[in-house]
Short mmCIF file of C-alpha atoms in Angstrom, two decimals:
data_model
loop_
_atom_site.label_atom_id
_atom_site.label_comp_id
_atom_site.label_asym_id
_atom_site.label_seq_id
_atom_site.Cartn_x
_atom_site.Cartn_y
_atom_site.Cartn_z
CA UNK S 192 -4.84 -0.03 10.50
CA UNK S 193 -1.54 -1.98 11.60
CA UNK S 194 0.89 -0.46 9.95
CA UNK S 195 5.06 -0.94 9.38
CA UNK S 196 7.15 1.41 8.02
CA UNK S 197 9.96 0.77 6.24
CA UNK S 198 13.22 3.32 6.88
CA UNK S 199 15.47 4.47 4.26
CA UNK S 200 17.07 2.37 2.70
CA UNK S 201 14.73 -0.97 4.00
CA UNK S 202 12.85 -3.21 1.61
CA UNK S 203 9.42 -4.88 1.78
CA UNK S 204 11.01 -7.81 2.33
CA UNK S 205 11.68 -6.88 5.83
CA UNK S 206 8.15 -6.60 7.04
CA UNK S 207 7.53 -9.20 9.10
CA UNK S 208 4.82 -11.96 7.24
CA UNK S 209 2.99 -12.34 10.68
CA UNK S 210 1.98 -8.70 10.32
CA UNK S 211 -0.18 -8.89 7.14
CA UNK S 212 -0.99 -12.45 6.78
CA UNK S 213 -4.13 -12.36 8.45
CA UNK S 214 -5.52 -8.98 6.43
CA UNK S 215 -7.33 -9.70 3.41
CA UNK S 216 -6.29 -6.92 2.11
CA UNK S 217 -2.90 -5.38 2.80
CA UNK S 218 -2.43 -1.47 1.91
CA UNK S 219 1.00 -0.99 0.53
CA UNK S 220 2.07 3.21 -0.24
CA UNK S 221 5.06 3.11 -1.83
CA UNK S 222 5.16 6.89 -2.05
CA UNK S 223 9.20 7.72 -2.87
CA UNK S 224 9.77 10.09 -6.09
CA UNK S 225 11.43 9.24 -8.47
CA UNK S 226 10.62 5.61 -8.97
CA UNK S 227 14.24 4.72 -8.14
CA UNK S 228 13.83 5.43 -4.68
CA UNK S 229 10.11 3.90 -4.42
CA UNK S 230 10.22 1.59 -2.05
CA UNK S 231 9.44 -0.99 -3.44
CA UNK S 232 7.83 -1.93 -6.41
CA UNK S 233 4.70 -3.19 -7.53
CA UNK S 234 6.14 -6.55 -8.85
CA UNK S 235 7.84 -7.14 -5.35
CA UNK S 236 4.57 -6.31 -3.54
CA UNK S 237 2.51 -8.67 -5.53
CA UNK S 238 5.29 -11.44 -5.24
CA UNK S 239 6.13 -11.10 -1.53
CA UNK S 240 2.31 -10.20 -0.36
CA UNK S 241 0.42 -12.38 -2.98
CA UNK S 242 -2.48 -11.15 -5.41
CA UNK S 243 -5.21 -9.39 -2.60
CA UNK S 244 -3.49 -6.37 -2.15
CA UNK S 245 -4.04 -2.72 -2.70
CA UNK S 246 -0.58 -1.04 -4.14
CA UNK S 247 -0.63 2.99 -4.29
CA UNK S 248 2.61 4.58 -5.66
CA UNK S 249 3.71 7.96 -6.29
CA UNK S 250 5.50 6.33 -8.85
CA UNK S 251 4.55 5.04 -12.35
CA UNK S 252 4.57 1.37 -12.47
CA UNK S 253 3.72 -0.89 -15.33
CA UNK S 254 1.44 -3.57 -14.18
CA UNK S 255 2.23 -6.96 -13.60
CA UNK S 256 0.97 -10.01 -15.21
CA UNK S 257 -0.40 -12.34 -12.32
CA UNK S 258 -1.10 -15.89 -14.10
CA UNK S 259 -3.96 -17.13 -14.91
CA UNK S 260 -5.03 -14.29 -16.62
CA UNK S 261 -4.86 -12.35 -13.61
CA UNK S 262 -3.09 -8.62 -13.90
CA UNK S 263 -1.70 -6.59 -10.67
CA UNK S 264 -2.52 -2.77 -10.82
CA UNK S 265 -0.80 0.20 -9.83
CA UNK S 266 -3.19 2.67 -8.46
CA UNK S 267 -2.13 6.27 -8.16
CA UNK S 268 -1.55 7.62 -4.72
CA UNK S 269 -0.28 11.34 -4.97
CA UNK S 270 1.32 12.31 -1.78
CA UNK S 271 -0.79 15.28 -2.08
CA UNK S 272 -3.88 13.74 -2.11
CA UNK S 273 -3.48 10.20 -0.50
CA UNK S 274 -2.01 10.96 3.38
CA UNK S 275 -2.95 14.53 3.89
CA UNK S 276 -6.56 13.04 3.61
CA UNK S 277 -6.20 9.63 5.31
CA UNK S 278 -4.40 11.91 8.16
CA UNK S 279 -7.60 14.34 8.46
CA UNK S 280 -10.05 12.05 8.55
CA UNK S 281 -8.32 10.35 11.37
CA UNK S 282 -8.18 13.19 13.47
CA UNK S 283 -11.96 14.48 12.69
CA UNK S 284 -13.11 10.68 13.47
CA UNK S 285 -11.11 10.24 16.87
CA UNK S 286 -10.41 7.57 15.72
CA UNK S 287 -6.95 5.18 17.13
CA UNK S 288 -7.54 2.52 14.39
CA UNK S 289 -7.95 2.82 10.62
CA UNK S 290 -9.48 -0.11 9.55
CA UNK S 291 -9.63 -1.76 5.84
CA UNK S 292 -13.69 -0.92 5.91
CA UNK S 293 -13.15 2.57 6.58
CA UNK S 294 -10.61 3.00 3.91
CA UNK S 295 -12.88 1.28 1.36
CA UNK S 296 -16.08 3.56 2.43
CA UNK S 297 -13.67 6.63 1.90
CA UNK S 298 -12.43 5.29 -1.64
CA UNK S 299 -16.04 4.79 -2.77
CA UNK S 300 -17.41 8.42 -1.21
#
């Protein structure tokens, strides 16, 4: 997985397009309690990234009416849960690189 992390203070604007425009799928964590300090927020991500992503937040955010009859989700991703498990199955695997298929065969285990 090529990821960018944003330091205090930073916005998703700041992550560089040529990053994530050739993923199908970019993962965005917004993980910051309470939702004032999320990073960003799920209405930003959709607008800045477009409508293919995945958005996780520790956060509760309402979703976000895409057009077209299209709605943008907010999927739960407890701290708790979310990185101490991405984190352990990266060390088990060996692995250097997470990759968007791995992710999606963990989600569906």
């Amino acid at each position: 997985m090529d990821r960018q992390g944003l330091r205090k203070g930073a916005s998703l604007v700041e992550v560089r397009p040529s990053r994530i425009q050739h993923r199908t799928r970019p993962a965005i964590f917004a993980m910051s309690n309470p939702t004032k300090n999320a990073e960003c927020t799920l209405e930003v991500a959709f607008s800045i990234l477009g409508d293919n992503i995945i958005f996780a937040s520790g956060s509760p955010f309402r979703d976000v009416d895409l057009g077209n009859g299209r709605i943008g989700h907010c999927n739960q991703g407890n701290n708790m849960y979310l990185f101490p498990g991405i984190g352990l199955g990266t060390l088990l695997s060996g692995s250097r690189v997470i990759s968007d298929g791995m992710l999606q065969a963990a989600a569906e285990r």
